[in-house]
Each structure stands twice: as structure tokens, then as C-alpha cells.
Short mmCIF file of C-alpha atoms in Angstrom, two decimals:
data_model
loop_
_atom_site.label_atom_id
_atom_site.label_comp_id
_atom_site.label_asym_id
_atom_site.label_seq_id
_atom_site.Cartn_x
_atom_site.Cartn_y
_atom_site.Cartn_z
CA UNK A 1 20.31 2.94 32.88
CA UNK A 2 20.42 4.99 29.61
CA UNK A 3 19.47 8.34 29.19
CA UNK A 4 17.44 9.09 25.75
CA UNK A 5 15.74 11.81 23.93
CA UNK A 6 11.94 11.56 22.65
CA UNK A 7 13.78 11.96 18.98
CA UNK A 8 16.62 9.63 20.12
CA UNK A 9 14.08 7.10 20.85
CA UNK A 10 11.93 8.16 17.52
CA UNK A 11 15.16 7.01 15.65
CA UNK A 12 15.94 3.97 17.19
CA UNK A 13 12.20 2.85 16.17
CA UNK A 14 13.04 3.26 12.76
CA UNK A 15 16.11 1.64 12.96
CA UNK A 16 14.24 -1.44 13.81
CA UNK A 17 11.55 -1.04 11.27
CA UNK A 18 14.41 -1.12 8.37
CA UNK A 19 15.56 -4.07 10.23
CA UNK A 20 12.30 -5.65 10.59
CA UNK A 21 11.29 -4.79 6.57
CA UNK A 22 15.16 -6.40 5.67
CA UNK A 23 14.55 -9.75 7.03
CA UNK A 24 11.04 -9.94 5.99
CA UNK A 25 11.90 -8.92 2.26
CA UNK A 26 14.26 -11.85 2.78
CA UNK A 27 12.24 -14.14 3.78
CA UNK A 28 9.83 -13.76 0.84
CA UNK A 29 12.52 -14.44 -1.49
CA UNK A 30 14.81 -16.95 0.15
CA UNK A 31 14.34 -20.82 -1.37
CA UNK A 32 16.58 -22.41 1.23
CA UNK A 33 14.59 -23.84 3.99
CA UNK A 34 16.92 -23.61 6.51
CA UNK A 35 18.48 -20.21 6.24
CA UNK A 36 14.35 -19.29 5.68
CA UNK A 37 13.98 -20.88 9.07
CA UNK A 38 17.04 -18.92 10.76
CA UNK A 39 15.44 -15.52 8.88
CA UNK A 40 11.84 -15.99 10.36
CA UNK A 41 13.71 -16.58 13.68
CA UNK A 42 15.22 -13.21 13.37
CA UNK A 43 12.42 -11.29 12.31
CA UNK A 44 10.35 -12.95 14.80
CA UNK A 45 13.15 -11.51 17.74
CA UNK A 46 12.72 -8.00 15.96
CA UNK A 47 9.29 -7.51 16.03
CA UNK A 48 9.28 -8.64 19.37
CA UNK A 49 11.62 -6.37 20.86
CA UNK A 50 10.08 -3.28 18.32
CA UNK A 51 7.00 -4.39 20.68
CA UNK A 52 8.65 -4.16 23.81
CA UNK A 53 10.61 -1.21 22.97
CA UNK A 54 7.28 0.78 21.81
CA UNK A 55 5.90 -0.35 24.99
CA UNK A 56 8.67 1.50 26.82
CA UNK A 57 8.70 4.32 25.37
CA UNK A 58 4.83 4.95 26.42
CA UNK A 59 5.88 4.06 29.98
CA UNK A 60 8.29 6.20 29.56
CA UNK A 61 7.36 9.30 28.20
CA UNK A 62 3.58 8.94 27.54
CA UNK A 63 2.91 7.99 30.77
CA UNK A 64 0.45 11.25 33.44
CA UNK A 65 -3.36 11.39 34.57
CA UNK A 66 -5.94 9.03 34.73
CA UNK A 67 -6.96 6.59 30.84
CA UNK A 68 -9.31 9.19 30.06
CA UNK A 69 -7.04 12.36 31.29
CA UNK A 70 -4.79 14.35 28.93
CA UNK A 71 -2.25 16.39 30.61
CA UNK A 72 0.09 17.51 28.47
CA UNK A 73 2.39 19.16 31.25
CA UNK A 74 3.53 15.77 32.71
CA UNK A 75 5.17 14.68 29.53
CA UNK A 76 8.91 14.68 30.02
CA UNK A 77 12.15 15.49 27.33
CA UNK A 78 13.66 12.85 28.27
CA UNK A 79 14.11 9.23 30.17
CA UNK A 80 15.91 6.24 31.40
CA UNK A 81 15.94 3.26 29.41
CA UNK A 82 17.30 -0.22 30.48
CA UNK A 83 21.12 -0.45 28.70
CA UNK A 84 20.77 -4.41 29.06
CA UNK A 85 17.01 -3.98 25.77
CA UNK A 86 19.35 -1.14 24.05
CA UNK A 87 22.11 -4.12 23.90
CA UNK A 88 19.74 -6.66 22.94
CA UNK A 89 18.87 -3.90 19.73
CA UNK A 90 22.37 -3.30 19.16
CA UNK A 91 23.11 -7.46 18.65
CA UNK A 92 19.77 -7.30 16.07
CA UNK A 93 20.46 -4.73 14.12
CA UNK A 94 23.78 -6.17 14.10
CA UNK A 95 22.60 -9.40 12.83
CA UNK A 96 19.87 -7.94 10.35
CA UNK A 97 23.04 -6.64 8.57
CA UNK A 98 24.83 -9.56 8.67
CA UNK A 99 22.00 -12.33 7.65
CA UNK A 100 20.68 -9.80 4.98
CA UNK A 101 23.73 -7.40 3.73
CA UNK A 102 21.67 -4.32 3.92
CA UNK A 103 22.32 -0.43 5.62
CA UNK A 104 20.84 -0.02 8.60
CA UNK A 105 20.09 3.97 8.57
CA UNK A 106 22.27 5.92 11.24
CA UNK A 107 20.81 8.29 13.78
CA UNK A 108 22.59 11.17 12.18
CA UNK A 109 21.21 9.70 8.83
CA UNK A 110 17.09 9.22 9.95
CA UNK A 111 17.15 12.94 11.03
CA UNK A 112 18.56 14.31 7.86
CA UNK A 113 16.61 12.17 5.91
CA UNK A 114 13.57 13.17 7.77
CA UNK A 115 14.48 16.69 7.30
CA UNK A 116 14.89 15.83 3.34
CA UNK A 117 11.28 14.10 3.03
CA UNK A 118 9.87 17.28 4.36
CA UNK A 119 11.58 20.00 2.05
CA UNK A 120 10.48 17.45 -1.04
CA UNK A 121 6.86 17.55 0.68
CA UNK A 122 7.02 21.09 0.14
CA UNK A 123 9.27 21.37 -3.27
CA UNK A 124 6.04 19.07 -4.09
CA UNK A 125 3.42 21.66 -3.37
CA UNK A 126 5.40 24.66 -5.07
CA UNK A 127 5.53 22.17 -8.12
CA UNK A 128 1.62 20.86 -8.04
CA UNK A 129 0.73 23.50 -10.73
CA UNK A 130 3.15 22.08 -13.18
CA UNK A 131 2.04 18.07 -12.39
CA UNK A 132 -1.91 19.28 -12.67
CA UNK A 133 -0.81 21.10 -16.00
CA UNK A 134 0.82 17.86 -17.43
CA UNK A 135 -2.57 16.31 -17.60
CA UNK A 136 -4.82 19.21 -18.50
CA UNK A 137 -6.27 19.72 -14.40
CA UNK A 138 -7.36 23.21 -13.44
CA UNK A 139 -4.49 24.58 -11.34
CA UNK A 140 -4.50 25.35 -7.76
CA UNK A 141 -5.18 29.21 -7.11
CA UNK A 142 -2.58 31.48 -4.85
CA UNK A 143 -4.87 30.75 -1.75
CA UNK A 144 -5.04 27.31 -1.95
CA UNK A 145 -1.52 26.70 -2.67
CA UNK A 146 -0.39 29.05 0.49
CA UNK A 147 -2.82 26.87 2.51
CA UNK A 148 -1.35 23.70 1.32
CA UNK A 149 1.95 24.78 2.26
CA UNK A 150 0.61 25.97 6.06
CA UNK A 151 -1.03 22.66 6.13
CA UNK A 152 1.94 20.57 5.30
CA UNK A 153 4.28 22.28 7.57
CA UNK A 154 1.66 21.98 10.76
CA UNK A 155 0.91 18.58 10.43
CA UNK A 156 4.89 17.92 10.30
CA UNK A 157 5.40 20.06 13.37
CA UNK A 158 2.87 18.06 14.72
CA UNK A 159 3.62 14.81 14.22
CA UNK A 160 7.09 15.55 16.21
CA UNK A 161 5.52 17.04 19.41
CA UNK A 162 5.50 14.82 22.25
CA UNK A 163 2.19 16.22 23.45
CA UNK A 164 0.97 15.39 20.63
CA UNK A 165 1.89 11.31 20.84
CA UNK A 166 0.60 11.37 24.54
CA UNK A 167 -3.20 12.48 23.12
CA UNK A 168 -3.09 10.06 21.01
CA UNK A 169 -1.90 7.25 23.18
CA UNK A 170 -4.47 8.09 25.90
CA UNK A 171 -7.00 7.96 23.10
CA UNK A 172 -5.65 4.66 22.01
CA UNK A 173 -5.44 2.92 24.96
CA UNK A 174 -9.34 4.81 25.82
CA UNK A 175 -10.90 3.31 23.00
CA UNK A 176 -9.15 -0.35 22.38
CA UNK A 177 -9.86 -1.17 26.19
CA UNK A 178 -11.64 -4.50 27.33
CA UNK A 179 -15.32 -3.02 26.56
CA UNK A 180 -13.91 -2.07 22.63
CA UNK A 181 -14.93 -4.49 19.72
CA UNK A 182 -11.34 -3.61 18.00
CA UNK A 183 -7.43 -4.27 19.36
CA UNK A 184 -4.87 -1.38 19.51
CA UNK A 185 -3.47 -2.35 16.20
CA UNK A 186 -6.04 -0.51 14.37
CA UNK A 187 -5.56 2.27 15.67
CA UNK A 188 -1.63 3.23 14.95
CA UNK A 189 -0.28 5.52 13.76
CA UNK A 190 1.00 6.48 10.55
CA UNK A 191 1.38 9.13 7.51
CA UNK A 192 1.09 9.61 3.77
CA UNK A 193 3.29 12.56 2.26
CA UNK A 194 1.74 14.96 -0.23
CA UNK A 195 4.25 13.65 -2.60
CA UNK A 196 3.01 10.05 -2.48
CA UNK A 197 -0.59 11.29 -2.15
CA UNK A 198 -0.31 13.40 -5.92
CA UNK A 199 1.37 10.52 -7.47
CA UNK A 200 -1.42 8.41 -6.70
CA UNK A 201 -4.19 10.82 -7.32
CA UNK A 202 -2.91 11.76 -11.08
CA UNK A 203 -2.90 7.79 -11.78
CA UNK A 204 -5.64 7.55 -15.10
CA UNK A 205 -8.33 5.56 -13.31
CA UNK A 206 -8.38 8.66 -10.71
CA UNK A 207 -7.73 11.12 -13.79
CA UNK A 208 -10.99 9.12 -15.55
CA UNK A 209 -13.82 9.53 -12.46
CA UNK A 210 -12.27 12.68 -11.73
CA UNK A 211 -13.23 14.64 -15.07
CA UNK A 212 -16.63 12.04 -14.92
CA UNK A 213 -18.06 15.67 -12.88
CA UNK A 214 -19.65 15.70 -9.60
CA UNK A 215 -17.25 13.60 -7.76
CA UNK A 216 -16.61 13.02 -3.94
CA UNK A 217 -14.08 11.69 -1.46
CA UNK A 218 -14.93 9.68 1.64
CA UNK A 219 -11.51 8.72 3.63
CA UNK A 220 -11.75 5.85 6.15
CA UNK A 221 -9.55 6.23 8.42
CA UNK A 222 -9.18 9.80 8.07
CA UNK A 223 -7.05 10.52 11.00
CA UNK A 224 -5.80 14.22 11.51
CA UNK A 225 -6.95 14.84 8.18
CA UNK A 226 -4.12 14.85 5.42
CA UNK A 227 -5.68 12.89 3.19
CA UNK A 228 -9.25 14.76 3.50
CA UNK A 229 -7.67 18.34 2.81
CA UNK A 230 -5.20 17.31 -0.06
CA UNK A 231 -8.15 16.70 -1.94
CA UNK A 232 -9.96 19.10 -1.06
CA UNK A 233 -7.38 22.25 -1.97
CA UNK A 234 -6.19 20.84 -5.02
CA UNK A 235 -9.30 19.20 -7.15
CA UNK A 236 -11.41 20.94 -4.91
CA UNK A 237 -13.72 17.87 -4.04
CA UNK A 238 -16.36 17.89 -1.48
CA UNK A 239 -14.31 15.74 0.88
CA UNK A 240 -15.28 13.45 4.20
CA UNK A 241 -12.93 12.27 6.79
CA UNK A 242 -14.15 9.44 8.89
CA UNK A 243 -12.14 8.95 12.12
CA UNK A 244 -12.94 7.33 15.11
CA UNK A 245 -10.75 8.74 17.83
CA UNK A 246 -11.92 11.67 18.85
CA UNK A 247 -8.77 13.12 19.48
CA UNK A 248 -7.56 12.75 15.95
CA UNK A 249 -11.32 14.06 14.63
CA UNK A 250 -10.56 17.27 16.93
CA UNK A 251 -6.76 17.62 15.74
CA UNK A 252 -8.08 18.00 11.87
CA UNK A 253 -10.78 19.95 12.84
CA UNK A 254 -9.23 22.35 14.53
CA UNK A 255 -6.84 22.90 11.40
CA UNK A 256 -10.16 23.17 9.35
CA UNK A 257 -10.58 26.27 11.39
CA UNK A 258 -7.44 28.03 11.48
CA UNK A 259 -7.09 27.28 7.54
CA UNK A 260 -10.56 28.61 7.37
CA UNK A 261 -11.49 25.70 4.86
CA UNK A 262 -15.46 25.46 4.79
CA UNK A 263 -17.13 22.33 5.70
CA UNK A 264 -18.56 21.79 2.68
CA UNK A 265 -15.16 21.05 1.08
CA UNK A 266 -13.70 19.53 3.97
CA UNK A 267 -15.74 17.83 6.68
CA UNK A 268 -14.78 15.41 9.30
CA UNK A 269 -16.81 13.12 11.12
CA UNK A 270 -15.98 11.45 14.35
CA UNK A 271 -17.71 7.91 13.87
CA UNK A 272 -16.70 3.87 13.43
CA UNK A 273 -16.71 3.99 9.79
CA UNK A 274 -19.06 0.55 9.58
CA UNK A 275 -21.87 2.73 10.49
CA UNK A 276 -21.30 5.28 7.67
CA UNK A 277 -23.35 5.00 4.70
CA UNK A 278 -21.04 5.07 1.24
CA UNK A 279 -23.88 4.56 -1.16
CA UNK A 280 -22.98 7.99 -2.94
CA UNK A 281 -19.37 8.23 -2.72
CA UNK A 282 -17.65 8.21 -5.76
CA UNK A 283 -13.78 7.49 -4.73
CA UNK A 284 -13.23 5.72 -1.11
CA UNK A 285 -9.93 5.87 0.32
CA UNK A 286 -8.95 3.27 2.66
CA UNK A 287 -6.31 3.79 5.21
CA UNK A 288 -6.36 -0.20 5.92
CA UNK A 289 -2.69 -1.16 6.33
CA UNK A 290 -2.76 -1.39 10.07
CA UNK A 291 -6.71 -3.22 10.07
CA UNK A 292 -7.12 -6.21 11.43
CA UNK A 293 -8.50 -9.37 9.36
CA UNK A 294 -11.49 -8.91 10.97
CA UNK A 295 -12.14 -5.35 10.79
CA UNK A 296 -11.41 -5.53 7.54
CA UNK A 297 -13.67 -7.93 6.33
CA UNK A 298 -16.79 -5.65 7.87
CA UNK A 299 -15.39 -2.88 5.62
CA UNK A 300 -15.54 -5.37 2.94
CA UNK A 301 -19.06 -6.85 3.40
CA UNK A 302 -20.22 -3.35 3.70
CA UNK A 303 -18.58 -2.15 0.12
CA UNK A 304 -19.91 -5.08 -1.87
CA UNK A 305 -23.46 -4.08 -0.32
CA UNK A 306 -23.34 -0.37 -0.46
CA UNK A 307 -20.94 1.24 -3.23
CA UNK A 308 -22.40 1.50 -6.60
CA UNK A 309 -20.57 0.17 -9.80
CA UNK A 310 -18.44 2.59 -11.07
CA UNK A 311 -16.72 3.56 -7.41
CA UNK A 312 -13.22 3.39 -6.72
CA UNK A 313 -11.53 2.44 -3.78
CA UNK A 314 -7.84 2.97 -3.23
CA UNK A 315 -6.20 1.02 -0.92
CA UNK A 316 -2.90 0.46 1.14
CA UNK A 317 -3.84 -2.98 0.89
CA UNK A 318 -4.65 -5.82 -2.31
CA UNK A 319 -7.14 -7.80 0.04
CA UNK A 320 -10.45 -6.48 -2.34
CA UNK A 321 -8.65 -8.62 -5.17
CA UNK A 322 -9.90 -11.36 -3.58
CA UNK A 323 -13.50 -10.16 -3.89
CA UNK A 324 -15.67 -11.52 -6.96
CA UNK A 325 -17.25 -7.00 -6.58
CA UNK A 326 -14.33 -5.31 -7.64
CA UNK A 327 -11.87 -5.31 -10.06
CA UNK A 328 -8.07 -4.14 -9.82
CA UNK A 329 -7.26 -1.71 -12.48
CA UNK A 330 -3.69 -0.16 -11.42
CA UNK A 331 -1.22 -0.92 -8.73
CA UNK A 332 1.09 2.14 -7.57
CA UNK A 333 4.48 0.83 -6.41
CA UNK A 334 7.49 2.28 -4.12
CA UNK A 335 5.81 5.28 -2.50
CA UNK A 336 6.94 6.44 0.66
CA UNK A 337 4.79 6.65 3.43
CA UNK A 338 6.10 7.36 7.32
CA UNK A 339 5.85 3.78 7.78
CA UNK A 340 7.74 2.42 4.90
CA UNK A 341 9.79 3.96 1.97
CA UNK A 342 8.57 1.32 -1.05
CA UNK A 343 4.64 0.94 -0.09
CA UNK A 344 2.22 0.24 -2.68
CA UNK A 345 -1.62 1.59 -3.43
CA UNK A 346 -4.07 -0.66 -5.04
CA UNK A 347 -6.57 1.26 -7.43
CA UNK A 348 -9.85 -1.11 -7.50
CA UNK A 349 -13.40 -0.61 -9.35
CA UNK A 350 -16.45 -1.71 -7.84
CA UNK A 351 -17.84 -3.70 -11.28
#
């Protein structure tokens, strides 16, 4: 047995997702059937063993109390991982870099990186006055800015804790259980910079409905409630966070109230989002990369009845091109997200 950190392990997941993103980038664009063959092989081993890997890490360290419990004074620094699956990583990250000819980050190299993404996070918010100024947006006032920069440094610090991961595991595992209409996969877990979020929202289709007056901001999806307060402290929209596990609903609520943000900017409800009424929203913000097909294509059904012409949805996802309702009028390429250093957003328009 190996001993490993909670980071140690955090970095080894990564590792894997750059291998996994390699060989499917690969696959895409390889023409030669058999070395496409010996690719989806590959990738097929790696997403298997990020599975299995993930797995062992709850057992590991997100393990204490009852499904419903949380008891954050069980979680533990460290464990004991088998050295035969840290072997079996080794040989496919190995061959990732072979089959592929890409870098497969280093330990060293993830944390330094990560440390990077968060002093441009915040190099970003002590800049947001000049990128609002470059297309003639009312600036953010002292306040605001000093609570953006609170915010974005507590949600990092969060997103690291341990204690944190085991809430939201227990609340995973709570809600996708045998009784629940929806798998674990729509419920991971995952990030958007403030970087990545003010490159998106100064794209013209946003600058348009934005100085159209009178506009809101529902986000599905909402999570511990990045997305919701961005908008909120910068354009100073009446915003809405819909989240369905509670204990992500009670993690951005509870910053609400220490950043003393009012709920009529900033309000967060803990609901399934197919049961929330969008008829007056005026941007929709979809945080559908992990959603299943069919979760997805409720969401869907219920935009094409509900939104109004006019409304724009951004997505993490192009699947709304494929609805006769909306129309795509910008796509936002390589932003980094916690998941993935090149995603894209899809702007659409409900027609």
C-alpha cells in the first residue's frame, strides 16, 4: 500500500483528465481506422480507471456517518491506496504520451499552476473596471469590488477543503439514490473562473440585452453560487441561483450572508430546476456539461415552451443548435474552466 495526500490524490485526478482529453482530441481527428481503434481502446482504459480511482478516493477519504450524516471530524489527511491501480496509472499516462506526443502536467506543475489560475482570478477582478470601461459599462464601486475579491478567495479556499468534498459527496450519493429520477453524473462537480465568466459576459449578444434595461439572470445549476454573485456585483442584475442539493444551496447562501449581499440581487433557491418557471427571465445560464441526455432534453422541452423570444441562454453545451426555437449567435472558445483548460460557451437566442 501507498500512502497519499487529499492534494496528492487531487493531482493525480488531473493528471488523468489531461490524459483522458489527449486521446479523445485524438480520436476526433485521427483518419486511420486502426490506430483510431487502438486510441478509443486507450481512452476507454482511462476513463475507466479515472472511475475507479474517483471511487477510491471517496472510500477513502469521504467515507464517516450514516448517507444522510455529515460529520466532518471523521475525514482523514491522508490514506492508503493500492500501489498495484497507482501502477496501472503510471503505464496510462505513460502510454497517453506515447500514442499522442503530448505533456502530461507534473505534480509539482498542477499545484503551481493551480496557484497561477487563482492570482489571474484575482489580477481579473482588480482589472474588471478597465474591461467594463472598454465597452462603455458602469464600473464596479469600491464595495463591490472588495466583495468580489472576498468572494473569489472563499470559494477557492473552499473548493480545497476536504470537509467540504465529504458534504457534497454525502449529498450526492443522498439525492442520486435508487428512489432519485437522475444518476450521479449530474450532479458533479465543477467550476467557472471569474476570468472565463467576464470574457463571456462582455461578448455583444450579452453587451446587446444587457443595455436592452430591466434585465435578469436565472442560473441552472447554480451550485455554491459563483455564477449567481458575479453577476450580481458587477452589472448589478437581480440574479437567481437554482440548485438542487441542498448542501450546495446552503454553501452560497451562507456566503450571501457574510458578504451581506441582499436577496433581491442575489437569491438562491433550493429546487429541481424543471419545476421553475423561466417565463420572465431574460438571460438563462445553463451549467449543462455534466447533464445527462435525458435531463437535458426536459430542460429543453421546457425552454421552447416557456422562454419568450428575445431570451438568451448560454450554455456549456451546443445541444439547443439542434432545436428549430433558438438560434446560435456566438460561440466562445478556449476558456478555462476547473474541468478543462480550452472549454467553449454557446450564446443562443430564443427566436
Amino acid at each position: 500500500m501507498v500512502l497519499l495526500t487529499w492534494e496528492e490524490c487531487g493531482c493525480l485526478l488531473k493528471q488523468l483528465q489531461t490524459a483522458a482529453y489527449a486521446v479523445y482530441n485524438e480520436v476526433r481527428q485521427d483518419s486511420l481506422s486502426d490506430r483510431k481503434l487502438r486510441l478509443r481502446s486507450l481512452l476507454l482504459r482511462i476513463l475507466a480507471c479515472l472511475r475507479e480511482f474517483r471511487q477510491t478516493i471517496n472510500i477513502t477519504f469521504l467515507q464517516g456517518g450514516s448517507e444522510n450524516t455529515f460529520q466532518p471530524e471523521l475525514c482523514r489527511s491522508e490514506g492508503e491506496f493500492d500501489k498495484h491501480q497507482l501502477e496501472r496509472i503510471r503505464k496510462l499516462l505513460a502510454a497517453t504520451k506515447i500514442h499522442t506526443q503530448s505533456t502530461i502536467p507534473t505534480m509539482k506543475h498542477i499545484q503551481q499552476n493551480c496557484s497561477k489560475n487563482y492570482q489571474d482570478e484575482l489580477a481579473a477582478v482588480a482589472q474588471v473596471n478597465e474591461v467594463l470601461a472598454r465597452h462603455n459599462l458602469p464600473l464596479v464601486d469600491n464595495k463591490n469590488k472588495k466583495s468580489l475579491q472576498v468572494l473569489v478567495t472563499k470559494l477557492r479556499q473552499k473548493e480545497q477543503q476536504l470537509v467540504f468534498h465529504q458534504g457534497l459527496s454525502k449529498a450526492q450519493q443522498h439525492f442520486s439514490g435508487s428512489n432519485s429520477l437522475y444518476s450521479v453524473d449530474n450532479f458533479a462537480y465543477g467550476s467557472t473562473p471569474f476570468t472565463t465568466w467576464l470574457n463571456v459576459f462582455t461578448q455583444q449578444a450579452v453587451l446587446d440585452k444587457l443595455a436592452s434595461g430591466q434585465v435578469n439572470l436565472t442560473v441552472f445549476g447554480a451550485s455554491i453560487g459563483s455564477l449567481v454573485f458575479f453577476a450580481g456585483l458587477v452589472f448589478g442584475l437581480r440574479s437567481v441561483g437554482v440548485e438542487i442539493l441542498e448542501f450546495l444551496h446552503d454553501v452560497a447562501e451562507q456566503f450571501r450572508l457574510n458578504l451581506q449581499i441582499s436577496k433581491e440581487k442575489c437569491c438562491f433557491k433550493c429546487a429541481d430546476m424543471v419545476t421553475v418557471s423561466v417565463h420572465d427571465v431574460s438571460i438563462l445560464l445553463l451549467t449543462s456539461q455534466c447533464w445527462d441526455e435525458a435531463l437535458y432534453a426536459q430542460v429543453q422541452t421546457k425552454l421552447e415552451l416557456e422562454l419568450q423570444s428575445g431570451t438568451l441562454v448560454i450554455d456549456y453545451k451546443n445541444a439547443l443548435q439542434k432545436s428549430p426555437h433558438f438560434r446560435l449567435v456566438r460561440e466562445v472558445h478556449n476558456q478555462r474552466v476547473s474541468w478543462n483548460s480550452s472549454q467553449s460557451f454557446f450564446i443562443f437566442e430564443r427566436k
